[in-house]
Short mmCIF file of C-alpha atoms in Angstrom, two decimals:
data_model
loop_
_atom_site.label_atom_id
_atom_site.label_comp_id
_atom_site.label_asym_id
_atom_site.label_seq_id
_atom_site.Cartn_x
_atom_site.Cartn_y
_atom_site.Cartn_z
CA UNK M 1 0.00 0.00 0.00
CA UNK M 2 1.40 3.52 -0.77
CA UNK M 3 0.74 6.92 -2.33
CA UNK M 4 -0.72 8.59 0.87
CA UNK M 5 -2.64 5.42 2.07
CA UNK M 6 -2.04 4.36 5.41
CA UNK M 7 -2.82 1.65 7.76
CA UNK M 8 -4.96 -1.99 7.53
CA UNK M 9 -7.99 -2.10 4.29
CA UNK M 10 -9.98 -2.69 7.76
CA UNK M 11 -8.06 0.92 9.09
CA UNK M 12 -8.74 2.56 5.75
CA UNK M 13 -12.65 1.39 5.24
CA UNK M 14 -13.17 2.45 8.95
CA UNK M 15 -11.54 6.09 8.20
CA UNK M 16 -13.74 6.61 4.66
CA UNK M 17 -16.79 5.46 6.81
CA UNK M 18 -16.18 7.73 9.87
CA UNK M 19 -16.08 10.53 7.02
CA UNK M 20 -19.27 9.42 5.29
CA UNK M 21 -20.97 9.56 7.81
CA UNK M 22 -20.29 13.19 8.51
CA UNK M 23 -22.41 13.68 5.62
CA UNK M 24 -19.27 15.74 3.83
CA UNK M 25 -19.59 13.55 0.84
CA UNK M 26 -23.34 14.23 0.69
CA UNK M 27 -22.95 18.16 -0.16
CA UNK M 28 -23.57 19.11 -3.90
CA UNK M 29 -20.30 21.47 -3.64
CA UNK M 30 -18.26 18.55 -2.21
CA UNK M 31 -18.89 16.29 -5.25
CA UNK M 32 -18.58 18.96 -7.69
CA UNK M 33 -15.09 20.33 -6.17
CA UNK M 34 -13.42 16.57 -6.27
CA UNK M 35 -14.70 16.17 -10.02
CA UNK M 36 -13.10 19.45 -10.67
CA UNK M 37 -9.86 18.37 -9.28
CA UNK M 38 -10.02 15.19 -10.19
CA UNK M 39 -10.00 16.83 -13.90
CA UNK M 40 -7.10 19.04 -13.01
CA UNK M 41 -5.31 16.28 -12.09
CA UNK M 42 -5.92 14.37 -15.30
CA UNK M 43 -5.00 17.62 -17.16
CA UNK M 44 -2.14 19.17 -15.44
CA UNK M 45 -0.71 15.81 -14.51
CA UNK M 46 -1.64 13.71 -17.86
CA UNK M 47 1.76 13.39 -19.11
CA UNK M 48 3.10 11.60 -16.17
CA UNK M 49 -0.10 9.02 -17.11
CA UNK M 50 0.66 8.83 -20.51
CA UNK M 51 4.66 7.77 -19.37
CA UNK M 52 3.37 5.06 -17.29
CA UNK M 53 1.20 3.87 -19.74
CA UNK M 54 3.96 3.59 -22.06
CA UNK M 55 6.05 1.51 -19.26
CA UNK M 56 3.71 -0.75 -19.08
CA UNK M 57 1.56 -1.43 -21.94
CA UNK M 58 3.79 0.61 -25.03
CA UNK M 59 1.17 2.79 -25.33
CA UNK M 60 1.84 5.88 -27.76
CA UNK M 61 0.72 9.36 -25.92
CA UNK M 62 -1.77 10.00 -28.45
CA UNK M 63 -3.38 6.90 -27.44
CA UNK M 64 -3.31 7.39 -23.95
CA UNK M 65 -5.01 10.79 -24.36
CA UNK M 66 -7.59 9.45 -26.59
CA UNK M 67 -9.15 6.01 -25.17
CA UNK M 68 -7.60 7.37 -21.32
CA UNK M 69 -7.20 10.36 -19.75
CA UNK M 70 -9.02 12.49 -22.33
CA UNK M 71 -11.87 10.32 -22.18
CA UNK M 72 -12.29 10.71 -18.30
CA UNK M 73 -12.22 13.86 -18.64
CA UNK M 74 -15.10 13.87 -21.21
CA UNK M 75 -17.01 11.72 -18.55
CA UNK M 76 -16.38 14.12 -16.28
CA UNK M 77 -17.48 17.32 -17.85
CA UNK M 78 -20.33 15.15 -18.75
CA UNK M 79 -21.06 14.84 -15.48
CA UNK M 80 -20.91 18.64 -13.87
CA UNK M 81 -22.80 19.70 -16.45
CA UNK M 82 -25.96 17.80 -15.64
CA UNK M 83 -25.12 16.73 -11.91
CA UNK M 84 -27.51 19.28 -10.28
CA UNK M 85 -30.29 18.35 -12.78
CA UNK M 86 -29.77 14.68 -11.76
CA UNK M 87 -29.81 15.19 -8.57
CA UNK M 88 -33.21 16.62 -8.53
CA UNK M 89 -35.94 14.68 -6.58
CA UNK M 90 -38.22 13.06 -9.40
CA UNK M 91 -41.88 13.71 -8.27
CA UNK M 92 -44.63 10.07 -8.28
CA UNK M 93 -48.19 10.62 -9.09
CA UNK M 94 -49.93 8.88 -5.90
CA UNK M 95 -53.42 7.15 -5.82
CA UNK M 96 -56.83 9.17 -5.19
CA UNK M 97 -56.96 7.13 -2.22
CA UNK M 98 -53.83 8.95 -0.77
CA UNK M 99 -55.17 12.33 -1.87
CA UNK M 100 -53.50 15.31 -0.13
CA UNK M 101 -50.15 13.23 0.02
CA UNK M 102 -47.19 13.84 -2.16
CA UNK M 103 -44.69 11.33 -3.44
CA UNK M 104 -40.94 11.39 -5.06
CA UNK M 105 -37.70 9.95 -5.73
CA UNK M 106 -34.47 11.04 -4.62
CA UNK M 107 -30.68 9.56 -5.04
CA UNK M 108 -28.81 8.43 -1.77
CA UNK M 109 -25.73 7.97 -1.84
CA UNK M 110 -24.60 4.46 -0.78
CA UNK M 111 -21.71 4.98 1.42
CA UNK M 112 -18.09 3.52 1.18
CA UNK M 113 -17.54 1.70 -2.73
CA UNK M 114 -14.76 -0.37 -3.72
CA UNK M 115 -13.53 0.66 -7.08
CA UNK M 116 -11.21 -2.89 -8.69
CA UNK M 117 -9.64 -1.76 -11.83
CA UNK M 118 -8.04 -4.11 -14.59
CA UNK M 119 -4.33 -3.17 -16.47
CA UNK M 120 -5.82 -2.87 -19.62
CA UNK M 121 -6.89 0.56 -19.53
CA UNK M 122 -5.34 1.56 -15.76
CA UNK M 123 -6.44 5.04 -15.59
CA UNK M 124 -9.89 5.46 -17.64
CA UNK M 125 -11.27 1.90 -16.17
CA UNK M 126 -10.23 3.39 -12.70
CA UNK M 127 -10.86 6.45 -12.94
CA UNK M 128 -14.31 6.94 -15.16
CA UNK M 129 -15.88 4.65 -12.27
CA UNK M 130 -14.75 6.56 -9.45
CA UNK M 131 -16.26 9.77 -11.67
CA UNK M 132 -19.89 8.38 -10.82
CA UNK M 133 -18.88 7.41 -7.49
CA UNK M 134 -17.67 10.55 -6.42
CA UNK M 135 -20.89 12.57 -8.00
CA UNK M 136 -22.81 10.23 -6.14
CA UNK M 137 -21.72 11.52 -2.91
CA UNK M 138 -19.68 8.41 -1.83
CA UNK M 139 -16.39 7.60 -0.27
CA UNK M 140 -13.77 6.06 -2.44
CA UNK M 141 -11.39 3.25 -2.58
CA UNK M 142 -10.09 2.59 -5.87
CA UNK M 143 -7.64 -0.55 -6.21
CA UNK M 144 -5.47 -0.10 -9.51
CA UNK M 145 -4.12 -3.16 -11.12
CA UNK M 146 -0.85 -4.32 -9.87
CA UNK M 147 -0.24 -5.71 -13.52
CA UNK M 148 -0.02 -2.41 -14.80
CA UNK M 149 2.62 -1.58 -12.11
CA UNK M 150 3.79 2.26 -13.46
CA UNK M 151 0.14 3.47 -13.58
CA UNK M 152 -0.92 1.66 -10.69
CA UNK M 153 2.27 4.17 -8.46
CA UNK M 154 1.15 7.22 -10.83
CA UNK M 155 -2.17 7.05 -9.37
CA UNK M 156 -1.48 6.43 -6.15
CA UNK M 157 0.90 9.36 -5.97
CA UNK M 158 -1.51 11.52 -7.40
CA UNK M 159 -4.72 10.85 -6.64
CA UNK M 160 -4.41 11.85 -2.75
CA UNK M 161 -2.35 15.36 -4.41
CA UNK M 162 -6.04 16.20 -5.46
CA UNK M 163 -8.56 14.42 -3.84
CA UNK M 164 -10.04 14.37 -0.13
CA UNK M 165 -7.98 11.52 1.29
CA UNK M 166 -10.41 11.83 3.72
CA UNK M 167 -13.01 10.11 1.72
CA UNK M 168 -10.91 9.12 -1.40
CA UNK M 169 -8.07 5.59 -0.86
CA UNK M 170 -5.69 4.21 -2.97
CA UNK M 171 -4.88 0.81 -1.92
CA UNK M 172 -1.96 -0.81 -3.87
CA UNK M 173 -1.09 -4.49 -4.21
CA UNK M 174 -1.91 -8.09 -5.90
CA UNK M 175 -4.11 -11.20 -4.69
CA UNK M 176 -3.15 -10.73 -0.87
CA UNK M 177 -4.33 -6.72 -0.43
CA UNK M 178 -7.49 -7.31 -2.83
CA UNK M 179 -8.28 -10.24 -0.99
CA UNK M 180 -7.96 -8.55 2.33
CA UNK M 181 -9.98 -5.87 0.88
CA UNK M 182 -12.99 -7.89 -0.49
CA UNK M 183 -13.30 -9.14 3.26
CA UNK M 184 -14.65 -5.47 4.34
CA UNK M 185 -18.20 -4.49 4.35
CA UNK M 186 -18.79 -2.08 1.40
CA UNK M 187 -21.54 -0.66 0.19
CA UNK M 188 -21.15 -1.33 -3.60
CA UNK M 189 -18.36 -3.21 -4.92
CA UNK M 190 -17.58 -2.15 -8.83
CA UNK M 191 -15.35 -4.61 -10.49
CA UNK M 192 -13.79 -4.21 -14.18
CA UNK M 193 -11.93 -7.45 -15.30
CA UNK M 194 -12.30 -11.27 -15.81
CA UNK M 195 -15.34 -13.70 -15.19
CA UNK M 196 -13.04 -16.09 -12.97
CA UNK M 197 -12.13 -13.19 -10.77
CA UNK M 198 -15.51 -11.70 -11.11
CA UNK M 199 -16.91 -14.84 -9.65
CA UNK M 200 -14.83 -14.46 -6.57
CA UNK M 201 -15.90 -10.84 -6.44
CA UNK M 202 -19.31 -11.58 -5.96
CA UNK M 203 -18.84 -14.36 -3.62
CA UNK M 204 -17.06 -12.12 -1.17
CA UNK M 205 -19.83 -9.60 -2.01
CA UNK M 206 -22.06 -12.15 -1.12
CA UNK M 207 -20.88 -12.45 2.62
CA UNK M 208 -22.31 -8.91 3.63
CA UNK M 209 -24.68 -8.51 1.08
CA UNK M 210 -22.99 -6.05 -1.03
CA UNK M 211 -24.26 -5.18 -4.32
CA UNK M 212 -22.16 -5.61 -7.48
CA UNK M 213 -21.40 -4.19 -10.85
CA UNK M 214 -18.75 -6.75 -12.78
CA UNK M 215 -17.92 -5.39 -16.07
CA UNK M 216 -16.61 -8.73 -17.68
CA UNK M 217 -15.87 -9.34 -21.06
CA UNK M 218 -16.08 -12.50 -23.76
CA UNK M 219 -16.00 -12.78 -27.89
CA UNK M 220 -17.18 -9.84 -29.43
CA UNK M 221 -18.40 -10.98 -32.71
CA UNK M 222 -18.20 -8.60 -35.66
CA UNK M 223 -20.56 -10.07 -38.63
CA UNK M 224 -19.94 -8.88 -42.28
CA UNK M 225 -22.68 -9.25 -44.44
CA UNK M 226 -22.26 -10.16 -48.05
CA UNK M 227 -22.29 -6.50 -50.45
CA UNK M 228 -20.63 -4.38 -48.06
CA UNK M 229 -17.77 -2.10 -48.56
CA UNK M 230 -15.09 -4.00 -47.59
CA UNK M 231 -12.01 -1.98 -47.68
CA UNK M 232 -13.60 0.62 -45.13
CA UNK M 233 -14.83 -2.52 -42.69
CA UNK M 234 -11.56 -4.22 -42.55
CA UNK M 235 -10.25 -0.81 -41.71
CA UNK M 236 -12.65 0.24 -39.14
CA UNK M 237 -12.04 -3.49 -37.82
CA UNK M 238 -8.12 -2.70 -37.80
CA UNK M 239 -8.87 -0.04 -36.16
CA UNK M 240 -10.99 -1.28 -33.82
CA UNK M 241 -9.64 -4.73 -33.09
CA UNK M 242 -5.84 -3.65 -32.82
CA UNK M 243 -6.50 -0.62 -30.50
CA UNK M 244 -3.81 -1.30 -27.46
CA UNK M 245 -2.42 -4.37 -29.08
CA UNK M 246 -6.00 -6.18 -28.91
CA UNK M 247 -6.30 -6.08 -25.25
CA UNK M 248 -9.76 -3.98 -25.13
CA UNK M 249 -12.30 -5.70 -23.19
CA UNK M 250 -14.75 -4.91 -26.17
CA UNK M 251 -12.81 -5.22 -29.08
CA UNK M 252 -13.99 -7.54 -32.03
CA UNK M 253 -12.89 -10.92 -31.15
CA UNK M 254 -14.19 -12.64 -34.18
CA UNK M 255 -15.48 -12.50 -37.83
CA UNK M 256 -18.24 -13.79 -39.00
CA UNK M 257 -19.26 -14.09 -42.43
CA UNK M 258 -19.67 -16.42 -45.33
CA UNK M 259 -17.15 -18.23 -47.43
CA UNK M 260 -16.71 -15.67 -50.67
CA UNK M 261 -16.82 -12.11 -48.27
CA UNK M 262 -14.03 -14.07 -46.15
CA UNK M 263 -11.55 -14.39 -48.85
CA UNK M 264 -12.22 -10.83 -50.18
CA UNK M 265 -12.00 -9.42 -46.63
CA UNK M 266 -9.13 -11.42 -45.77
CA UNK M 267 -7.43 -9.48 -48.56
CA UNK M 268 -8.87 -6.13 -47.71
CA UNK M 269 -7.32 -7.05 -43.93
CA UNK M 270 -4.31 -7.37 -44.85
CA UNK M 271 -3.75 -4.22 -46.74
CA UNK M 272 -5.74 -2.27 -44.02
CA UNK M 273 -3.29 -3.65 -41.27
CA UNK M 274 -0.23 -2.30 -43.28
CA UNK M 275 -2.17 0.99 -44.08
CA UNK M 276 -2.26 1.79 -40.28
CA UNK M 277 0.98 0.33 -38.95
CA UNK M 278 3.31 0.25 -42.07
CA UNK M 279 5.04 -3.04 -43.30
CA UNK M 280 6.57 -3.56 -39.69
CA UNK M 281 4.07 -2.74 -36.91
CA UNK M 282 6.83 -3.20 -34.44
CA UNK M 283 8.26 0.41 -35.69
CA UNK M 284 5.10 2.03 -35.62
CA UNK M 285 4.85 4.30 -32.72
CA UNK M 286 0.93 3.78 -32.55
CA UNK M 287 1.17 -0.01 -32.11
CA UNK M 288 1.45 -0.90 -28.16
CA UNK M 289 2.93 -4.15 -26.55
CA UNK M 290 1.34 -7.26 -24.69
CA UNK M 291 1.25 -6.58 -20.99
CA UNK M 292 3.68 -9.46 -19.54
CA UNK M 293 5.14 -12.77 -20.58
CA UNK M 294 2.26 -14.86 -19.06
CA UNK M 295 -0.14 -13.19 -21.83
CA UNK M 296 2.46 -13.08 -24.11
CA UNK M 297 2.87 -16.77 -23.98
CA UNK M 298 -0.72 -17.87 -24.14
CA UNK M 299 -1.23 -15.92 -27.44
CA UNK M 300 1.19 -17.46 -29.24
CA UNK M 301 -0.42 -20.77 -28.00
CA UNK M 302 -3.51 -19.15 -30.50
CA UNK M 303 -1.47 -18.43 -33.32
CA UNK M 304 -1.64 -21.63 -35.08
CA UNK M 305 -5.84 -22.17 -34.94
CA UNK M 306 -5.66 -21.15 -38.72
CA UNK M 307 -3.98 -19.95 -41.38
CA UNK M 308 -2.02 -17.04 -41.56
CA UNK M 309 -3.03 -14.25 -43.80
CA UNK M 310 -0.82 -11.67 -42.45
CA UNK M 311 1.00 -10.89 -39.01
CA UNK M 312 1.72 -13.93 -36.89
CA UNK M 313 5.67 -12.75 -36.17
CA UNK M 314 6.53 -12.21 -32.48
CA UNK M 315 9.42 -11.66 -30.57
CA UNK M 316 8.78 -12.60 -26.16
CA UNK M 317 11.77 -10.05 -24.88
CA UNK M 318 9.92 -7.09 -26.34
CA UNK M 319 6.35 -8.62 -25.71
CA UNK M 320 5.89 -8.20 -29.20
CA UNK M 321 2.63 -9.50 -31.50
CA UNK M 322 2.53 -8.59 -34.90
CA UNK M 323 -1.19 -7.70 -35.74
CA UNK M 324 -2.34 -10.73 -36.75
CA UNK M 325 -5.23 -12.02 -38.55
CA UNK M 326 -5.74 -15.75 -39.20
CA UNK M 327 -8.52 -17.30 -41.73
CA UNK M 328 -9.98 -21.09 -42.15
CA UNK M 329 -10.48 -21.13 -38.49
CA UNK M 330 -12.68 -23.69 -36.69
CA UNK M 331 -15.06 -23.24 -34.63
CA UNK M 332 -13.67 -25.23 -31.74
CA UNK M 333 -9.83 -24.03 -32.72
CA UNK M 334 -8.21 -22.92 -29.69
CA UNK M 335 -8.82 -19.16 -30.58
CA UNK M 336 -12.31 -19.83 -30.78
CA UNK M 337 -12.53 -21.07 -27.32
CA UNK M 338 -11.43 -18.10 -24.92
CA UNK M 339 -11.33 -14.08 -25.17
CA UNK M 340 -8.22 -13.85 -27.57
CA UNK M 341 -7.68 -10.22 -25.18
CA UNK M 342 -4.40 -10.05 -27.74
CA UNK M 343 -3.97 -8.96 -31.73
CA UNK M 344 -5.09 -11.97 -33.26
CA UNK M 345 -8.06 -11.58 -35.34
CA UNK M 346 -9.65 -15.24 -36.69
CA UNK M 347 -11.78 -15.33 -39.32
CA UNK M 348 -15.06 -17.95 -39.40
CA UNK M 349 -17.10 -18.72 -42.34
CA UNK M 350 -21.26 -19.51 -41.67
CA UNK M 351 -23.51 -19.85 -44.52
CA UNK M 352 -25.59 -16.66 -44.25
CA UNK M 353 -27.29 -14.67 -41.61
CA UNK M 354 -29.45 -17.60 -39.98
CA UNK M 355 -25.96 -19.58 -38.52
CA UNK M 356 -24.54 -16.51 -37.94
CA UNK M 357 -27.52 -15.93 -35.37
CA UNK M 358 -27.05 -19.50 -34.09
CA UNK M 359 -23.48 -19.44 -33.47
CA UNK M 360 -23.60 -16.50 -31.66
CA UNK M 361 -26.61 -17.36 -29.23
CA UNK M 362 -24.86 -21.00 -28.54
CA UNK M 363 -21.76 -19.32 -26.99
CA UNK M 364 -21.98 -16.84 -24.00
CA UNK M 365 -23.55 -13.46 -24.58
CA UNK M 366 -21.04 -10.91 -25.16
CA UNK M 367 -20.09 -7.62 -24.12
CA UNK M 368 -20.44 -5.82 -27.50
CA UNK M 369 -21.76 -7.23 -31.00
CA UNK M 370 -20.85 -5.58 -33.77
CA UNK M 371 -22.71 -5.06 -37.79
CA UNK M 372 -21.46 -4.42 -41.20
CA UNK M 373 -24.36 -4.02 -43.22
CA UNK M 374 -26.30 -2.30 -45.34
CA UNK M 375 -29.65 -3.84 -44.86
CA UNK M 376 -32.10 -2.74 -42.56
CA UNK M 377 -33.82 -6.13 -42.29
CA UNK M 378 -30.11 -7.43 -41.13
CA UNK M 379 -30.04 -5.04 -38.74
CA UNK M 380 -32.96 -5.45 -36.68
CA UNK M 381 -32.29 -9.54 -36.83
CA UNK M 382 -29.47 -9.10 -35.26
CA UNK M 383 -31.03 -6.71 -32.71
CA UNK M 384 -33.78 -8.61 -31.84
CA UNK M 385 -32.53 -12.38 -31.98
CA UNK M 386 -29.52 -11.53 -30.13
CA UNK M 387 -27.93 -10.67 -26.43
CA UNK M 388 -25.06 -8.75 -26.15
CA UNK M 389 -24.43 -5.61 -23.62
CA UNK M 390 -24.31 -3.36 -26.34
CA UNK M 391 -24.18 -3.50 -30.13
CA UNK M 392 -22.18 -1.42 -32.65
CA UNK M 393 -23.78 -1.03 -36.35
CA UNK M 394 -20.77 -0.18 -38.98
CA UNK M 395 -18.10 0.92 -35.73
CA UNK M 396 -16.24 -1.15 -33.26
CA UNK M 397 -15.74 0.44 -29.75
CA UNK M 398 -17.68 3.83 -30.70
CA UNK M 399 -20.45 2.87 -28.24
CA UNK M 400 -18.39 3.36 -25.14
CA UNK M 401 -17.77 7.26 -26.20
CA UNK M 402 -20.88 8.53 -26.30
CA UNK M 403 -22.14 9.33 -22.44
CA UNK M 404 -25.74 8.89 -22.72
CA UNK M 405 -25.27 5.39 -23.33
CA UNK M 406 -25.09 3.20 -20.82
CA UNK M 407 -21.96 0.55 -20.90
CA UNK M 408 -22.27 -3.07 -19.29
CA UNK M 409 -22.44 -6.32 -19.82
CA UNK M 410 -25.16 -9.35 -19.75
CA UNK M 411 -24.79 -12.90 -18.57
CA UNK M 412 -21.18 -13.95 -18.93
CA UNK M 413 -20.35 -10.60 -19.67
CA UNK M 414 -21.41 -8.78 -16.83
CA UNK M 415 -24.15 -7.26 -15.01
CA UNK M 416 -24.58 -3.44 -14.44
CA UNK M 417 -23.75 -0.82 -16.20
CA UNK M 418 -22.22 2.67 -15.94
CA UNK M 419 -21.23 6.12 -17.74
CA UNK M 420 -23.00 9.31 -17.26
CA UNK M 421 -26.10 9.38 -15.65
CA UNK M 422 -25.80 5.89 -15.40
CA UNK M 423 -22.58 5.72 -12.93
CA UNK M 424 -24.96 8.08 -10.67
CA UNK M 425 -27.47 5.33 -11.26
CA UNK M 426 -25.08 2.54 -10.52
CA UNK M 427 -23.68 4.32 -7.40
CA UNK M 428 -26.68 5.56 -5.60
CA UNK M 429 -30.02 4.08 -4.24
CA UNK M 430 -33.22 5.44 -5.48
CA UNK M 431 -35.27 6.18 -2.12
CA UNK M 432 -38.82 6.56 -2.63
CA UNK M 433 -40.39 9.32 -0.27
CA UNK M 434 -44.35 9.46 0.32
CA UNK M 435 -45.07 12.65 2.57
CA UNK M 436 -48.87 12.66 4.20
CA UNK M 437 -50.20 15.46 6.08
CA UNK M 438 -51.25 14.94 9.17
CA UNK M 439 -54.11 17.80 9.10
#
């Protein structure tokens, strides 16, 4: 444990409670002033983020701007802007019986939340969570990923530079300190990562009754329908799928489509993967690097579920993938049978939109679908005859930018959601209030 934190999880949740309880957290000028430094932070102190994302993931500074610390700071202007409107108590018609009474909503916060990030995206999966928390009127801990070990200092340096330590933690550490954690009573526990961990999560949850929001992940399936323009999906797939070396919870994990689009698209790959990182990816300053050898080693295991239509080079000391897209693949290969999480992109043919449907409902509902298509009819299949926790028509990842959506998971996936009004949602309890006069 470091950057500011002192003392026992059981030290720390007992110190955020004793605070909460003051009602501090409660006041609208509270939440507003940590949001407010929470976005200087991100802005005057976003370079030393971006460094530490480049330790540990090789991620250019353009990208970390982009899909990190610019985008919690989009969430967070989001988020003063409307705050006071959400806040306001929502008024409930009541019966005639209860005539003369009045009836409303209003948004408690919940208390003391437990924040788990993954190493994926260290500071916007952190951070954008602890956004809602924070305009909920709650105190804080936020656990960084210890896998991501240069952001997880960086924000536990800086976060208790700008924040009430008071009612704002930063607990450091692996398995031992987020087990010890998960044994305190929390109010909500929010929990960005895997389904095995998630699992264990919600059991500890389970002990005190905590609620839970576990954004998992799974396959993503992007389906390309036959007549499309195929040089600007493959792109938008590049894009899209090789985004932080592949390791985006809701990247495109797989392509569906049938047997002639496959070999034209495999083609149009190809040329789109050397369009955005050159003939050598590994000199391209926008292509990142595999988190740590363990990864490392269990993509490579994937590499050989198909064959090879470009990429497939890698070299372990610099936790290098080449962008990698593989074709005649199974659909019990190896690839096909976990969350690739890495830049290796297989290709699957079906024989039209019905077994496209079917293969997709008999696997685990995913975190995102995604559509290439320029039939309406298509579309609203696909909407309607399958689960997913979002979907993305013509545009991998776009979903997750745009506030007013929210952003979770279903089933395997996850359950709850967050972003915007959403997070306030997430992090708050609805109270209903019924006020009879006693005249």
């Amino acid at each position: 444990m470091s950057g500011g934190t002192t003392g026992s999880p059981a030290e720390v949740v007992a110190r955020l409670r004793a605070t909460f309880r003051t009602g501090r957290t409660r006041d609208l000028d509270w939440r507003t002033a940590q949001l407010t430094r929470l976005r200087a932070l991100l802005t005057e102190r976003g370079d030393e983020l971006a460094s530490a994302l480049h330790a540990d993931l090789g991620k250019s500074r353009k990208e970390a701007y982009r899909t990190e610390i610019d985008f919690t700071v989009r969430e967070i202007d989001h988020t003063l802007e409307r705050l006071a409107g959400w806040l306001e108590p929502e008024p409930a018609p009541v019966p005639a019986v209860l005539a003369g009474a009045t009836a409303h909503t209003r948004q408690d916060p919940l208390g003391v939340v437990l924040v788990i990030a993954p190493w994926n995206y260290p500071v916007q999966l952190l951070l954008a969570p602890v956004v809602g928390a924070l305009a909920a009127g709650n105190a804080v801990v936020a656990k960084p990923s210890e896998l991501a070990p240069e952001t997880s200092a960086a924000v536990a340096r800086l976060l208790p530079e700008y924040l009430d330590t008071d009612a704002v933690a930063v607990v450091e550490g692996a398995v031992p300190e987020t087990t010890a954690l998960l044994a305190e009573r929390f109010d909500h526990i929010f929990y960005t990562g895997n389904g095995t961990v998630g699992r264990i999560v919600m059991a500890a949850a389970a002990k005190h009754l905590t609620p839970v929001t576990l954004e998992l992940g799974g396959k993503s399936p992007a389906f390309v329908d036959r007549d499309t323009d195929l040089g600007t999906v493959a792109s938008r797939l590049v894009s899209g799928k090789f985004l932080n070396a592949g390791q985006t919870c809701v990247a495109p994990d797989y392509v569906l489509t049938d047997p002639e689009t496959a070999s034209a698209l495999e083609e149009a790959l190809a040329t789109a993967v050397q369009e955005r990182f050159g003939p050598d990816a590994s000199a391209s300053p926008e292509y990142g690097r595999i988190v740590n050898e363990r990864h490392f080693d269990r993509l490579v295991g994937l590499l050989d579920s198909g064959r090879t239509v470009t990429g497939g080079t890698h070299d372990r000391d610099a936790k290098y993938i080449a962008p990698t897209v593989l074709a005649d693949v199974a659909p019990d290969a190896p690839v096909m049978r976990e969350e690739i999480f890495g830049p290796v992109l297989p290709v699957v043919t079906v024989d039209g939109l019905d077994e496209a449907i079917g293969f997709i409902n008999d696997r685990d509902k995913p975190l995102a679908l995604y559509a290439f298509t320029e039939s309406p009819a298509v579309r609203e299949r696909l909407l309607t005859e399958t689960s997913s926790g979002g979907v993305g028509m013509g545009l991998p990842l776009a979903h997750l930018t745009v506030s007013d959506l929210p952003f979770g998971g279903v089933g395997e996936s996850g359950m709850g959601n967050y972003h915007g009004r959403y997070s306030l949602e997430t992090f708050s309890h609805r109270k209903a209030v019924l006020d009879t006069p006693l005249g």
